[in-house]
Amino acid sequence: MTIRPLGVTCAAAALFLIAGCEEQTPGTASPQTSAVPTSTSEAPATSAAAPSASRPSATAATVSEATKPATGGAVAHTPDGAASVMEEYHHALGAKDLETVCRITAPAFDGGMKECRSLTPMQFGMFSDDDLKKLKLTRVDRAKVQSKGADKVIVPPAAIAPQAAMMAAQPKTFTMAWRDGTWVIID
């Protein structure tokens, strides 16, 4: 998608409509970094009373499916990992964190990171104070995230709560893909 000068309101609104464009081919730009800090917890440490050989391997499977980004967090290569990144995206919008928003959404722009960095600040200005608070509290219902293969998930609007007024007015389905060891929004 190439966004030409449309005015602040139209350009920012276009960011929310990217996922709704059926005819659009997802962008191919890669994010500048693949680090995605999340609140995903790592396997608990074993105590001396419980030797690691007797522990179930469920946590080991989660850790083996995860990638360790440069910032130290782990992002699981699962729909749950995608949901965590989607939450991080919304929290970053609420905090007006340009770097995090663009690290997660740059692949959705034809112009990649450069285009994201130029348009996203306009989007920040469109949110009310109440919207910013809601974005910081966003949670994604993991049961509503739809897996579309090993490297693609769909996050429908009903999976995201609470919703900022601007997003609720124009509900959008997010498509996420596993790229370079993390989940990113591609549409």
PDB file of C-alpha atoms in Angstrom:
ATOM      1  CA  MET A   1       0.000   0.000   0.000  1.00  0.00           C
ATOM      2  CA  THR A   2       1.323   3.422  -0.835  1.00  0.00           C
ATOM      3  CA  ILE A   3      -0.212   6.264   1.115  1.00  0.00           C
ATOM      4  CA  ARG A   4      -0.004   9.556  -0.683  1.00  0.00           C
ATOM      5  CA  PRO A   5      -0.457  12.870   1.129  1.00  0.00           C
ATOM      6  CA  LEU A   6      -4.079  12.669   2.231  1.00  0.00           C
ATOM      7  CA  GLY A   7      -4.085  14.978   5.184  1.00  0.00           C
ATOM      8  CA  VAL A   8      -3.471  14.093   8.795  1.00  0.00           C
ATOM      9  CA  THR A   9      -6.910  12.644   9.500  1.00  0.00           C
ATOM     10  CA  CYS A  10      -7.115  10.492   6.373  1.00  0.00           C
ATOM     11  CA  ALA A  11      -3.554   9.199   6.676  1.00  0.00           C
ATOM     12  CA  ALA A  12      -4.017   8.192  10.296  1.00  0.00           C
ATOM     13  CA  ALA A  13      -7.373   6.590   9.561  1.00  0.00           C
ATOM     14  CA  ALA A  14      -5.716   4.661   6.747  1.00  0.00           C
ATOM     15  CA  LEU A  15      -3.487   2.962   9.302  1.00  0.00           C
ATOM     16  CA  PHE A  16      -6.575   1.407  10.862  1.00  0.00           C
ATOM     17  CA  LEU A  17      -8.002   0.375   7.534  1.00  0.00           C
ATOM     18  CA  ILE A  18      -4.949  -1.459   6.226  1.00  0.00           C
ATOM     19  CA  ALA A  19      -6.194  -4.799   7.509  1.00  0.00           C
ATOM     20  CA  GLY A  20      -9.624  -4.278   5.984  1.00  0.00           C
ATOM     21  CA  CYS A  21      -8.394  -3.912   2.412  1.00  0.00           C
ATOM     22  CA  GLU A  22      -9.199  -7.217   0.728  1.00  0.00           C
ATOM     23  CA  GLU A  23      -7.348  -6.424  -2.473  1.00  0.00           C
ATOM     24  CA  GLN A  24      -4.126  -5.423  -0.769  1.00  0.00           C
ATOM     25  CA  THR A  25      -1.126  -7.713  -0.858  1.00  0.00           C
ATOM     26  CA  PRO A  26       0.588  -7.679   2.548  1.00  0.00           C
ATOM     27  CA  GLY A  27       3.802  -5.649   2.648  1.00  0.00           C
ATOM     28  CA  THR A  28       7.100  -7.419   2.549  1.00  0.00           C
ATOM     29  CA  ALA A  29       9.304  -5.066   4.487  1.00  0.00           C
ATOM     30  CA  SER A  30      11.010  -6.593   7.486  1.00  0.00           C
ATOM     31  CA  PRO A  31      11.103  -4.825  10.816  1.00  0.00           C
ATOM     32  CA  GLN A  32      14.434  -3.223  11.688  1.00  0.00           C
ATOM     33  CA  THR A  33      14.772  -5.357  14.790  1.00  0.00           C
ATOM     34  CA  SER A  34      13.234  -8.609  15.807  1.00  0.00           C
ATOM     35  CA  ALA A  35      13.267  -7.901  19.521  1.00  0.00           C
ATOM     36  CA  VAL A  36       9.819  -8.099  21.046  1.00  0.00           C
ATOM     37  CA  PRO A  37       9.748  -7.734  24.800  1.00  0.00           C
ATOM     38  CA  THR A  38       6.757  -9.476  26.278  1.00  0.00           C
ATOM     39  CA  SER A  39       5.545 -10.597  29.613  1.00  0.00           C
ATOM     40  CA  THR A  40       5.862 -14.228  28.572  1.00  0.00           C
ATOM     41  CA  SER A  41       7.353 -16.031  31.514  1.00  0.00           C
ATOM     42  CA  GLU A  42      10.103 -18.536  31.104  1.00  0.00           C
ATOM     43  CA  ALA A  43      10.243 -21.991  32.622  1.00  0.00           C
ATOM     44  CA  PRO A  44      10.313 -21.863  36.430  1.00  0.00           C
ATOM     45  CA  ALA A  45      13.541 -22.784  38.131  1.00  0.00           C
ATOM     46  CA  THR A  46      13.605 -26.245  39.645  1.00  0.00           C
ATOM     47  CA  SER A  47      14.113 -26.643  43.353  1.00  0.00           C
ATOM     48  CA  ALA A  48      16.496 -29.073  45.003  1.00  0.00           C
ATOM     49  CA  ALA A  49      13.496 -31.106  46.196  1.00  0.00           C
ATOM     50  CA  ALA A  50      12.193 -31.651  42.662  1.00  0.00           C
ATOM     51  CA  PRO A  51      14.910 -32.864  40.283  1.00  0.00           C
ATOM     52  CA  SER A  52      14.492 -31.653  36.709  1.00  0.00           C
ATOM     53  CA  ALA A  53      14.450 -35.202  35.344  1.00  0.00           C
ATOM     54  CA  SER A  54      11.051 -35.831  36.958  1.00  0.00           C
ATOM     55  CA  ARG A  55       9.461 -32.625  35.679  1.00  0.00           C
ATOM     56  CA  PRO A  56       6.999 -32.768  32.777  1.00  0.00           C
ATOM     57  CA  SER A  57       8.379 -31.439  29.520  1.00  0.00           C
ATOM     58  CA  ALA A  58       5.466 -29.052  28.772  1.00  0.00           C
ATOM     59  CA  THR A  59       7.530 -26.000  29.679  1.00  0.00           C
ATOM     60  CA  ALA A  60      10.484 -27.301  27.716  1.00  0.00           C
ATOM     61  CA  ALA A  61       8.329 -27.448  24.578  1.00  0.00           C
ATOM     62  CA  THR A  62       7.240 -23.834  25.062  1.00  0.00           C
ATOM     63  CA  VAL A  63      10.803 -22.657  25.552  1.00  0.00           C
ATOM     64  CA  SER A  64      12.034 -24.602  22.516  1.00  0.00           C
ATOM     65  CA  GLU A  65       9.336 -22.957  20.337  1.00  0.00           C
ATOM     66  CA  ALA A  66      10.345 -19.498  21.524  1.00  0.00           C
ATOM     67  CA  THR A  67      12.947 -17.134  20.235  1.00  0.00           C
ATOM     68  CA  LYS A  68      15.058 -15.015  22.534  1.00  0.00           C
ATOM     69  CA  PRO A  69      14.968 -11.425  21.259  1.00  0.00           C
ATOM     70  CA  ALA A  70      17.858  -9.091  22.048  1.00  0.00           C
ATOM     71  CA  THR A  71      15.886  -7.446  24.865  1.00  0.00           C
ATOM     72  CA  GLY A  72      15.596 -10.731  26.768  1.00  0.00           C
ATOM     73  CA  GLY A  73      11.889 -11.547  26.381  1.00  0.00           C
ATOM     74  CA  ALA A  74      10.703 -14.705  24.672  1.00  0.00           C
ATOM     75  CA  VAL A  75       8.029 -14.764  21.992  1.00  0.00           C
ATOM     76  CA  ALA A  76       6.397 -18.127  21.467  1.00  0.00           C
ATOM     77  CA  HIS A  77       5.900 -19.298  17.886  1.00  0.00           C
ATOM     78  CA  THR A  78       2.256 -20.024  18.748  1.00  0.00           C
ATOM     79  CA  PRO A  79      -1.078 -18.188  18.511  1.00  0.00           C
ATOM     80  CA  ASP A  80      -0.602 -17.323  22.205  1.00  0.00           C
ATOM     81  CA  GLY A  81       2.712 -15.655  21.335  1.00  0.00           C
ATOM     82  CA  ALA A  82       0.960 -13.678  18.590  1.00  0.00           C
ATOM     83  CA  ALA A  83      -1.707 -12.576  21.073  1.00  0.00           C
ATOM     84  CA  SER A  84       1.042 -11.348  23.416  1.00  0.00           C
ATOM     85  CA  VAL A  85       2.586  -9.273  20.621  1.00  0.00           C
ATOM     86  CA  MET A  86      -0.848  -7.873  19.708  1.00  0.00           C
ATOM     87  CA  GLU A  87      -1.272  -6.784  23.330  1.00  0.00           C
ATOM     88  CA  GLU A  88       2.196  -5.220  23.220  1.00  0.00           C
ATOM     89  CA  TYR A  89       1.193  -3.320  20.054  1.00  0.00           C
ATOM     90  CA  HIS A  90      -1.926  -1.871  21.699  1.00  0.00           C
ATOM     91  CA  HIS A  91      -0.022  -0.980  24.874  1.00  0.00           C
ATOM     92  CA  ALA A  92       2.623   0.770  22.736  1.00  0.00           C
ATOM     93  CA  LEU A  93      -0.121   2.744  20.948  1.00  0.00           C
ATOM     94  CA  GLY A  94      -1.446   3.840  24.347  1.00  0.00           C
ATOM     95  CA  ALA A  95       2.041   4.861  25.455  1.00  0.00           C
ATOM     96  CA  LYS A  96       2.756   6.579  22.092  1.00  0.00           C
ATOM     97  CA  ASP A  97       5.834   4.346  21.740  1.00  0.00           C
ATOM     98  CA  LEU A  98       6.754   4.875  18.081  1.00  0.00           C
ATOM     99  CA  GLU A  99       9.632   2.375  17.973  1.00  0.00           C
ATOM    100  CA  THR A 100       7.591  -0.513  19.375  1.00  0.00           C
ATOM    101  CA  VAL A 101       4.536   0.235  17.210  1.00  0.00           C
ATOM    102  CA  CYS A 102       6.661   0.379  14.061  1.00  0.00           C
ATOM    103  CA  ARG A 103       8.711  -2.698  14.965  1.00  0.00           C
ATOM    104  CA  ILE A 104       5.445  -4.634  15.080  1.00  0.00           C
ATOM    105  CA  THR A 105       3.569  -2.973  12.178  1.00  0.00           C
ATOM    106  CA  ALA A 106       6.219  -1.909   9.637  1.00  0.00           C
ATOM    107  CA  PRO A 107       5.597  -5.005   7.456  1.00  0.00           C
ATOM    108  CA  ALA A 108       2.037  -3.760   6.861  1.00  0.00           C
ATOM    109  CA  PHE A 109       3.417  -0.689   5.066  1.00  0.00           C
ATOM    110  CA  ASP A 110       4.785  -0.781   1.515  1.00  0.00           C
ATOM    111  CA  GLY A 111       7.362   1.755   2.677  1.00  0.00           C
ATOM    112  CA  GLY A 112       8.246  -0.369   5.702  1.00  0.00           C
ATOM    113  CA  MET A 113       9.788   1.216   8.770  1.00  0.00           C
ATOM    114  CA  LYS A 114      10.278   4.643   7.143  1.00  0.00           C
ATOM    115  CA  GLU A 115       6.623   4.963   6.163  1.00  0.00           C
ATOM    116  CA  CYS A 116       5.464   3.682   9.550  1.00  0.00           C
ATOM    117  CA  ARG A 117       7.612   6.226  11.388  1.00  0.00           C
ATOM    118  CA  SER A 118       6.231   9.082   9.308  1.00  0.00           C
ATOM    119  CA  LEU A 119       2.523   8.156   9.620  1.00  0.00           C
ATOM    120  CA  THR A 120       2.190   6.712  13.120  1.00  0.00           C
ATOM    121  CA  PRO A 121       2.713  10.014  15.005  1.00  0.00           C
ATOM    122  CA  MET A 122      -0.405  11.329  13.242  1.00  0.00           C
ATOM    123  CA  GLN A 123      -2.284   8.294  14.493  1.00  0.00           C
ATOM    124  CA  PHE A 124      -1.189   8.977  18.079  1.00  0.00           C
ATOM    125  CA  GLY A 125      -2.776  12.431  17.855  1.00  0.00           C
ATOM    126  CA  MET A 126      -6.155  10.975  16.943  1.00  0.00           C
ATOM    127  CA  PHE A 127      -6.637   9.118  20.236  1.00  0.00           C
ATOM    128  CA  SER A 128      -8.468  10.734  23.145  1.00  0.00           C
ATOM    129  CA  ASP A 129      -7.037  10.468  26.661  1.00  0.00           C
ATOM    130  CA  ASP A 130      -9.681   7.809  27.398  1.00  0.00           C
ATOM    131  CA  ASP A 131      -8.621   5.846  24.291  1.00  0.00           C
ATOM    132  CA  LEU A 132      -4.961   5.962  25.367  1.00  0.00           C
ATOM    133  CA  LYS A 133      -5.909   4.538  28.780  1.00  0.00           C
ATOM    134  CA  LYS A 134      -7.952   1.746  27.159  1.00  0.00           C
ATOM    135  CA  LEU A 135      -5.105   0.870  24.797  1.00  0.00           C
ATOM    136  CA  LYS A 136      -2.744   0.457  27.745  1.00  0.00           C
ATOM    137  CA  LEU A 137      -5.219  -2.012  29.305  1.00  0.00           C
ATOM    138  CA  THR A 138      -5.895  -4.052  26.158  1.00  0.00           C
ATOM    139  CA  ARG A 139      -6.027  -7.825  26.484  1.00  0.00           C
ATOM    140  CA  VAL A 140      -6.447 -10.358  23.705  1.00  0.00           C
ATOM    141  CA  ASP A 141      -8.747 -13.334  24.242  1.00  0.00           C
ATOM    142  CA  ARG A 142      -6.521 -16.222  23.192  1.00  0.00           C
ATOM    143  CA  ALA A 143      -9.539 -18.446  22.496  1.00  0.00           C
ATOM    144  CA  LYS A 144     -10.628 -16.088  19.700  1.00  0.00           C
ATOM    145  CA  VAL A 145      -7.240 -15.940  17.940  1.00  0.00           C
ATOM    146  CA  GLN A 146      -7.422 -18.060  14.774  1.00  0.00           C
ATOM    147  CA  SER A 147      -4.403 -20.063  13.625  1.00  0.00           C
ATOM    148  CA  LYS A 148      -3.940 -20.132   9.850  1.00  0.00           C
ATOM    149  CA  GLY A 149      -0.927 -22.441   9.761  1.00  0.00           C
ATOM    150  CA  ALA A 150       2.369 -22.435  11.602  1.00  0.00           C
ATOM    151  CA  ASP A 151       3.331 -18.885  10.625  1.00  0.00           C
ATOM    152  CA  LYS A 152       0.053 -16.950  10.377  1.00  0.00           C
ATOM    153  CA  VAL A 153      -2.739 -15.979  12.769  1.00  0.00           C
ATOM    154  CA  ILE A 154      -5.857 -13.842  12.544  1.00  0.00           C
ATOM    155  CA  VAL A 155      -6.904 -11.613  15.465  1.00  0.00           C
ATOM    156  CA  PRO A 156     -10.558 -10.580  15.003  1.00  0.00           C
ATOM    157  CA  PRO A 157     -11.901  -7.388  16.608  1.00  0.00           C
ATOM    158  CA  ALA A 158     -13.956  -9.435  19.093  1.00  0.00           C
ATOM    159  CA  ALA A 159     -10.726 -10.824  20.569  1.00  0.00           C
ATOM    160  CA  ILE A 160      -9.522  -7.364  21.639  1.00  0.00           C
ATOM    161  CA  ALA A 161     -10.889  -5.622  24.750  1.00  0.00           C
ATOM    162  CA  PRO A 162     -11.295  -2.943  25.808  1.00  0.00           C
ATOM    163  CA  GLN A 163     -11.379  -1.177  22.481  1.00  0.00           C
ATOM    164  CA  ALA A 164     -10.502   2.446  21.889  1.00  0.00           C
ATOM    165  CA  ALA A 165     -13.461   4.384  20.494  1.00  0.00           C
ATOM    166  CA  MET A 166     -11.728   4.997  17.168  1.00  0.00           C
ATOM    167  CA  MET A 167     -10.998   1.274  16.747  1.00  0.00           C
ATOM    168  CA  ALA A 168     -14.496   0.233  17.834  1.00  0.00           C
ATOM    169  CA  ALA A 169     -15.991   2.613  15.260  1.00  0.00           C
ATOM    170  CA  GLN A 170     -13.992   0.936  12.478  1.00  0.00           C
ATOM    171  CA  PRO A 171     -13.464  -2.669  13.633  1.00  0.00           C
ATOM    172  CA  LYS A 172     -10.476  -4.285  12.027  1.00  0.00           C
ATOM    173  CA  THR A 173      -9.194  -7.825  11.763  1.00  0.00           C
ATOM    174  CA  PHE A 174      -5.433  -8.089  12.173  1.00  0.00           C
ATOM    175  CA  THR A 175      -3.336 -10.624  10.264  1.00  0.00           C
ATOM    176  CA  MET A 176      -0.055 -11.514  11.928  1.00  0.00           C
ATOM    177  CA  ALA A 177       2.886 -13.486  10.555  1.00  0.00           C
ATOM    178  CA  TRP A 178       5.958 -15.090  12.117  1.00  0.00           C
ATOM    179  CA  ARG A 179       9.000 -13.319  10.660  1.00  0.00           C
ATOM    180  CA  ASP A 180      12.600 -13.159  11.796  1.00  0.00           C
ATOM    181  CA  GLY A 181      11.835 -14.826  15.126  1.00  0.00           C
ATOM    182  CA  THR A 182       8.814 -12.766  16.183  1.00  0.00           C
ATOM    183  CA  TRP A 183       5.181 -12.021  15.334  1.00  0.00           C
ATOM    184  CA  VAL A 184       4.453  -8.911  13.253  1.00  0.00           C
ATOM    185  CA  ILE A 185       1.282  -7.357  11.866  1.00  0.00           C
ATOM    186  CA  ILE A 186       1.204  -7.738   8.099  1.00  0.00           C
ATOM    187  CA  ASP A 187      -2.359  -6.658   7.384  1.00  0.00           C
TER     188      ASP A 187
END
